[in-house]
PDB file of C-alpha atoms in Angstrom:
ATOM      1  CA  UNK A 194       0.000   0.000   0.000  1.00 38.00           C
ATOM      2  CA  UNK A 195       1.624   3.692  -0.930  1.00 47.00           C
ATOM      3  CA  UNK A 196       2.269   4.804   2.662  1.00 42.00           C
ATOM      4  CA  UNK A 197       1.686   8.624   1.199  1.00 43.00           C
ATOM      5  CA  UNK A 198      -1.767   7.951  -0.014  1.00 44.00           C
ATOM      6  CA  UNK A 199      -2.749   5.781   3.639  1.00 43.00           C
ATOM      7  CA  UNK A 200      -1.810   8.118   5.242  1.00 43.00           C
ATOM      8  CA  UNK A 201      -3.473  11.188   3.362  1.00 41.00           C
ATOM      9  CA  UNK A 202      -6.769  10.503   5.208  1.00 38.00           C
ATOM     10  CA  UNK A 203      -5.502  11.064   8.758  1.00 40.00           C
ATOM     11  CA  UNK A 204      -3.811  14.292   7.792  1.00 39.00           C
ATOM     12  CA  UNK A 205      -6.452  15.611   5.722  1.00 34.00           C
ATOM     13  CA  UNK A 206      -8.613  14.962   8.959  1.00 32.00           C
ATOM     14  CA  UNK A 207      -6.811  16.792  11.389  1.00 33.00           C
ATOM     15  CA  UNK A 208      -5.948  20.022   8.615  1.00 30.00           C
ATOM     16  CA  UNK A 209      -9.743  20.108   8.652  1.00 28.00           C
ATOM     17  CA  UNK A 210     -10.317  20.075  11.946  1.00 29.00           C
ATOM     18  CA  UNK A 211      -8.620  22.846  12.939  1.00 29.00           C
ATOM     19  CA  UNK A 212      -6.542  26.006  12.401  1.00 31.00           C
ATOM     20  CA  UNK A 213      -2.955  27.637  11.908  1.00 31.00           C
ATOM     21  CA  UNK A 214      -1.770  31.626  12.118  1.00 32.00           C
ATOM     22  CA  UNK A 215       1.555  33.467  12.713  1.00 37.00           C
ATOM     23  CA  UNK A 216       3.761  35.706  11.958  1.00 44.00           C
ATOM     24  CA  UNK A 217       6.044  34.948   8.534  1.00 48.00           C
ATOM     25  CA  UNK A 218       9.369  32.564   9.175  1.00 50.00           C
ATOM     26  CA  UNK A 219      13.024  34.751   9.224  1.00 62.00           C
ATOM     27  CA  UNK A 220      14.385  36.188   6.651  1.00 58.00           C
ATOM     28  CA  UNK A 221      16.796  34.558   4.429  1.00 64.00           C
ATOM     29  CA  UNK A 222      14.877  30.991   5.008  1.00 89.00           C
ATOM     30  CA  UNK A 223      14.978  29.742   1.489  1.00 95.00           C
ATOM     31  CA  UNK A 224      14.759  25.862   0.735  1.00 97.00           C
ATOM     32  CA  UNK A 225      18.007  24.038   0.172  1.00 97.00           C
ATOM     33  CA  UNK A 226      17.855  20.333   0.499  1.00 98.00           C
ATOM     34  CA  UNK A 227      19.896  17.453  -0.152  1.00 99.00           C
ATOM     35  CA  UNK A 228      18.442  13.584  -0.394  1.00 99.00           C
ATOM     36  CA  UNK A 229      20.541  10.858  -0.682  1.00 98.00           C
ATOM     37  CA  UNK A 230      19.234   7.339  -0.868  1.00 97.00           C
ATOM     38  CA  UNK A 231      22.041   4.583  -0.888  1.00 95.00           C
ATOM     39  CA  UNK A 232      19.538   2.034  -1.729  1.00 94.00           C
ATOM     40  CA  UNK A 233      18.162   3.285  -5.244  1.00 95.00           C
ATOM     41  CA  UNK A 234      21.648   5.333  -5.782  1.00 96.00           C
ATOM     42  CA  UNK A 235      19.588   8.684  -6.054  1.00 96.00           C
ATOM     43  CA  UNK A 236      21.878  12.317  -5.338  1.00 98.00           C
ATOM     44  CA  UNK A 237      19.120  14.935  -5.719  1.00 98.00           C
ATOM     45  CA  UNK A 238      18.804  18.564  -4.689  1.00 98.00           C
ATOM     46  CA  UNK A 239      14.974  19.895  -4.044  1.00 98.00           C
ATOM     47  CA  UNK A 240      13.949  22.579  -5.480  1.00 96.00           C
ATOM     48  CA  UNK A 241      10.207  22.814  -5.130  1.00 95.00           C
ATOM     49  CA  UNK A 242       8.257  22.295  -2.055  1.00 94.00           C
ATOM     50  CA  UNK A 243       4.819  23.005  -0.035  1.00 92.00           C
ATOM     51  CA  UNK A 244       4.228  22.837   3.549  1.00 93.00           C
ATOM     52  CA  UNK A 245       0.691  21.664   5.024  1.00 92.00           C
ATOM     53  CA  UNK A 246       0.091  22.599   8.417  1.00 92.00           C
ATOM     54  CA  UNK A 247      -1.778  20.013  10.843  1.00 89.00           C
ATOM     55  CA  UNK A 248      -3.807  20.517  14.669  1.00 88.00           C
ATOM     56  CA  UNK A 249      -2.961  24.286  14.590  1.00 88.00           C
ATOM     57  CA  UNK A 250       0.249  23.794  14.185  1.00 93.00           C
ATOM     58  CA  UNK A 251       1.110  20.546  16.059  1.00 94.00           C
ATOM     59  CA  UNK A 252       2.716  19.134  13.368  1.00 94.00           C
ATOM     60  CA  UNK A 253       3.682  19.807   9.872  1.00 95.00           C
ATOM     61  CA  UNK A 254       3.998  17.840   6.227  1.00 93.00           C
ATOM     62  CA  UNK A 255       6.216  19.067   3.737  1.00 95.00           C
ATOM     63  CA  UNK A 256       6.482  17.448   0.356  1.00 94.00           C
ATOM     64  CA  UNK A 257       9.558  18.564  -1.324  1.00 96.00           C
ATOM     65  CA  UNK A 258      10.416  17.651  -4.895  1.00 96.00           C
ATOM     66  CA  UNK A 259      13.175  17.941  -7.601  1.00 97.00           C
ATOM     67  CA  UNK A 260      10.206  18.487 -10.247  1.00 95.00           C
ATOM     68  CA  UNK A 261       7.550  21.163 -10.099  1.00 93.00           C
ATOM     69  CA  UNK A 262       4.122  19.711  -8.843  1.00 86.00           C
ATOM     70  CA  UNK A 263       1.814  21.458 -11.332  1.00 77.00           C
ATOM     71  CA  UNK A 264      -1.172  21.020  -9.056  1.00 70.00           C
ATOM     72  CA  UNK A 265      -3.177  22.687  -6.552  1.00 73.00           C
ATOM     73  CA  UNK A 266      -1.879  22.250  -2.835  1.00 71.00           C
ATOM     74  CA  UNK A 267      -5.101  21.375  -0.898  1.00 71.00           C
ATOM     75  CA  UNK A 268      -5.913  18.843   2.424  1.00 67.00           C
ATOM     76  CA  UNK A 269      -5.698  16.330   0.282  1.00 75.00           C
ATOM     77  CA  UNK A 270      -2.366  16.522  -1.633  1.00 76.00           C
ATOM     78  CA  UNK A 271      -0.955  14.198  -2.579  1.00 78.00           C
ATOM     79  CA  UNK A 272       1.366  14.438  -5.869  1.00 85.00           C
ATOM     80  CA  UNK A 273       2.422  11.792  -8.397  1.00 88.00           C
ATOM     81  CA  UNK A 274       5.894  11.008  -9.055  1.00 93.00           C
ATOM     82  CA  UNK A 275       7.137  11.448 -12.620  1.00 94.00           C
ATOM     83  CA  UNK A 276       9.515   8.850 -14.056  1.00 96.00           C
ATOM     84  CA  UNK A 277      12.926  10.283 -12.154  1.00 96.00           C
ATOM     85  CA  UNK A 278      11.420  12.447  -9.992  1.00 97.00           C
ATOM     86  CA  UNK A 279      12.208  12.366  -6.659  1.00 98.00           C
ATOM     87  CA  UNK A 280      10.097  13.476  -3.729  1.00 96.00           C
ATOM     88  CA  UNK A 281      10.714  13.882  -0.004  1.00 97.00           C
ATOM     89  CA  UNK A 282       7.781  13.358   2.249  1.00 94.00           C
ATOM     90  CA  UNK A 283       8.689  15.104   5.608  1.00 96.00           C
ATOM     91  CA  UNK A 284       6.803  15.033   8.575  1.00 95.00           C
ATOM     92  CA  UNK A 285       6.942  16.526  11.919  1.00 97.00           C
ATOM     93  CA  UNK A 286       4.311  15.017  13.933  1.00 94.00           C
ATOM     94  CA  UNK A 287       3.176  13.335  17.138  1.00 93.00           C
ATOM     95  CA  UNK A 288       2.822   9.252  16.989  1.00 92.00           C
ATOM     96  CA  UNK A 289       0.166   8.177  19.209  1.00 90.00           C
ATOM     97  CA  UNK A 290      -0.680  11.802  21.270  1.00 86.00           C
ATOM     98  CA  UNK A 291      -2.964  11.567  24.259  1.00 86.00           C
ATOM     99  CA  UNK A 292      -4.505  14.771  24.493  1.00 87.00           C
ATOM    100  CA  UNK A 293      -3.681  18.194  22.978  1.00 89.00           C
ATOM    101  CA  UNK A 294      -0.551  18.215  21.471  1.00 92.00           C
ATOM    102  CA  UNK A 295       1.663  22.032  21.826  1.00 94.00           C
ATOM    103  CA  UNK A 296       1.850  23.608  18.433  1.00 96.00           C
ATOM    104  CA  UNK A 297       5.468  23.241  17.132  1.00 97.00           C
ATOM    105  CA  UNK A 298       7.733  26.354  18.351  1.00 97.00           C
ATOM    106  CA  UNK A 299      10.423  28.245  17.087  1.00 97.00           C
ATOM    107  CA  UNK A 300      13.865  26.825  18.228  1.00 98.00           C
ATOM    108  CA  UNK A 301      12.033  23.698  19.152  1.00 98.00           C
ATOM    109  CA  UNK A 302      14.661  20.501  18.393  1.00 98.00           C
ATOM    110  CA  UNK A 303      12.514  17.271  17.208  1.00 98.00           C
ATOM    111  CA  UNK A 304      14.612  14.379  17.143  1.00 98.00           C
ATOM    112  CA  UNK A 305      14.187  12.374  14.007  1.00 98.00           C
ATOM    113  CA  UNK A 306      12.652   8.862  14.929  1.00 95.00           C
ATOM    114  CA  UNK A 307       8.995   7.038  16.042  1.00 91.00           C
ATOM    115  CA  UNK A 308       8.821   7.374  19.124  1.00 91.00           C
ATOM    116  CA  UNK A 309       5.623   7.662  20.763  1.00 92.00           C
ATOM    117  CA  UNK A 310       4.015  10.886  22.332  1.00 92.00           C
ATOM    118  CA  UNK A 311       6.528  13.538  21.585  1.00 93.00           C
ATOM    119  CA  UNK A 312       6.897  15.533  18.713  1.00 96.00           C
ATOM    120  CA  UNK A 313       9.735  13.571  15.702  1.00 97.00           C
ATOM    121  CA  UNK A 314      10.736  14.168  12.133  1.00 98.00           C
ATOM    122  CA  UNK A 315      10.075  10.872   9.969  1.00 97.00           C
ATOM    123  CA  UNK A 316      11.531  11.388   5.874  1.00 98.00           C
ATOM    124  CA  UNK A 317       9.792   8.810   3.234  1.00 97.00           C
ATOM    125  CA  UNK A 318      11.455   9.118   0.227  1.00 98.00           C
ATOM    126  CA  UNK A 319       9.328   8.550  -2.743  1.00 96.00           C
ATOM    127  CA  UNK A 320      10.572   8.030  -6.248  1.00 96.00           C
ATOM    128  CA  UNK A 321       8.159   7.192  -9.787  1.00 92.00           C
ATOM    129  CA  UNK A 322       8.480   3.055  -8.717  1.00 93.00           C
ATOM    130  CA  UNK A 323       9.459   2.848  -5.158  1.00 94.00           C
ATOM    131  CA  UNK A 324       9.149   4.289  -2.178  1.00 96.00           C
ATOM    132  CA  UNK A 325      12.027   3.844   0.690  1.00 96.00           C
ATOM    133  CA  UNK A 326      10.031   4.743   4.083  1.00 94.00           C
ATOM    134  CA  UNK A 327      11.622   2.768   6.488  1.00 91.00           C
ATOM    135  CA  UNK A 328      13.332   3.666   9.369  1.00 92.00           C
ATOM    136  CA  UNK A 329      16.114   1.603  10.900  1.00 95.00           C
ATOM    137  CA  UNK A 330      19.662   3.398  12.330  1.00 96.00           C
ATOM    138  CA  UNK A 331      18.051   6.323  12.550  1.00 98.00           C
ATOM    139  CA  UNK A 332      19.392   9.630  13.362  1.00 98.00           C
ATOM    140  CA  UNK A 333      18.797  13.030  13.253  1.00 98.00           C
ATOM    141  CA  UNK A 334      16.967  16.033  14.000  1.00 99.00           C
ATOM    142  CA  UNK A 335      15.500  19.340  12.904  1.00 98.00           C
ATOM    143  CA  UNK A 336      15.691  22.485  14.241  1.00 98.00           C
ATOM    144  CA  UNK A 337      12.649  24.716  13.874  1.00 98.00           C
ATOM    145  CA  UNK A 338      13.798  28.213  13.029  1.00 97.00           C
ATOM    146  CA  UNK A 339      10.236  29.726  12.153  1.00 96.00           C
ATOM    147  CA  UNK A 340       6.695  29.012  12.223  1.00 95.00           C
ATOM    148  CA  UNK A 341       3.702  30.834  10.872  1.00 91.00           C
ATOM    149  CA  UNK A 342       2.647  31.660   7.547  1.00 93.00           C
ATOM    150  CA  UNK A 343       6.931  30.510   6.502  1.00 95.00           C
ATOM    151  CA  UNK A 344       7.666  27.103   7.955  1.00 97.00           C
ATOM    152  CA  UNK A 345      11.600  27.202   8.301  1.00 98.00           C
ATOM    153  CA  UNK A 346      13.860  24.753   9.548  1.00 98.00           C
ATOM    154  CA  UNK A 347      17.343  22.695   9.507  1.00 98.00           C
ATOM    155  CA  UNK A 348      17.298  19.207   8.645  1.00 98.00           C
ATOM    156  CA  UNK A 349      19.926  16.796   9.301  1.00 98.00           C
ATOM    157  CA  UNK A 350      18.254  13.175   8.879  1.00 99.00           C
ATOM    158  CA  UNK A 351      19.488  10.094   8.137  1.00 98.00           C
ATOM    159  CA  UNK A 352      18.374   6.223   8.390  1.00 98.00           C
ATOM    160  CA  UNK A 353      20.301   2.709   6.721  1.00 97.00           C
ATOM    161  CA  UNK A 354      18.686   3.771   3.618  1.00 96.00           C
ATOM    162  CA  UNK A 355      18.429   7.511   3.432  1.00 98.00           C
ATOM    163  CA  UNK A 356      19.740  10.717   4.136  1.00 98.00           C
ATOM    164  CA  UNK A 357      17.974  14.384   3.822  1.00 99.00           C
ATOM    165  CA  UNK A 358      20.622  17.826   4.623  1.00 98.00           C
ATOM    166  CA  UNK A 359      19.570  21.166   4.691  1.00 98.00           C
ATOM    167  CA  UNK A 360      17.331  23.546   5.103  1.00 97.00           C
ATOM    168  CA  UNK A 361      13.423  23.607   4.843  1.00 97.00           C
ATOM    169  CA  UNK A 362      12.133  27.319   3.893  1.00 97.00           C
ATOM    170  CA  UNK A 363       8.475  26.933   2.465  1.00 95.00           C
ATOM    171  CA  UNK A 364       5.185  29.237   3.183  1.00 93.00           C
ATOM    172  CA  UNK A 365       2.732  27.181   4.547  1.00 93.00           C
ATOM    173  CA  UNK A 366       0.039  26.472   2.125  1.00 85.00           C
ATOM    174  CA  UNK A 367      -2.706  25.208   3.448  1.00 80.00           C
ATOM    175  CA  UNK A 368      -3.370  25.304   7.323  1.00 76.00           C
ATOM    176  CA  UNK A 369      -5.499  22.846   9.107  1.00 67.00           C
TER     177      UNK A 369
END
């Protein structure tokens, strides 16, 4: 099952559910990202990206391409793969929450992992044929340096199959 389009329903969910404002991200906070993926041999650079914010701004998704999308961002985004494209699915979420969980902060760390109840930054790396989402060796973080209508933050992630350096600077599309 394409863990991108199971997992489309709970997102779209909470972005519906609920709401998102702030002030823009700093200045200067432009995307520049780097996937590797040892696996399928892939060395990309992103260029494009869009950032969908989720349970006023608990959490965040961030699809971030080397092709342009050519199609409107909504709840329920979720973009095809052209033959070699490359896209990076980045989340930073809450695995099984009880109760409210804080809206993500500026300067906040999230470690990258899948751990339970506490905010973490997972990367699926999607290409036209595959998609490389798991998770084992692990390591990581990112390092939320705005939040609001910019979503802006430094990425260092990398598992046994995957890596993903950089920064993420993206206005936030669609708020939920």
């Amino acid at each position: 099952m394409n863990l991108l389009r199971a997992l489309a329903p709970a997102a779209a969910a909470a972005l519906i559910l609920s709401g998102c404002s702030g002030p823009a991200g700093p200045a200067g906070c432009e995307l520049d990202l780097e996937l590797s993926n040892a696996e399928s041999g892939v060395s990309t650079t992103l260029t494009e990206a869009v950032a969908i914010s989720v349970a006023d701004g608990a959490g965040y998704t961030v699809f971030a391409s080397d092709f342009p999308f050519g199609e409107e961002v909504s709840a329920f985004f979720d973009p095809d793969v052209p033959d070699g494209g490359n896209l990076a699915w980045i989340s930073l979420t809450v695995f099984n929450a009880e109760g409210d969980v804080p809206p993500i902060e500026e300067g906040q760390v999230i470690p990258a992992g899948t751990q339970s109840g506490e905010h973490v930054l997972v990367v699926v790396h999607a290409a036209a044929d595959a998609e490389y989402g798991q998770n084992a060796g692990v390591t990581g973080q990112a390092t939320v340096t705005g939040v609001g209508d910019r979503l802006c933050a430094e990425i260092e992630y990398e598992d046994d199959q995957k890596s993903l350096t950089g920064t993420i600077g993206v206005d936030v599309t669609v708020r939920g």
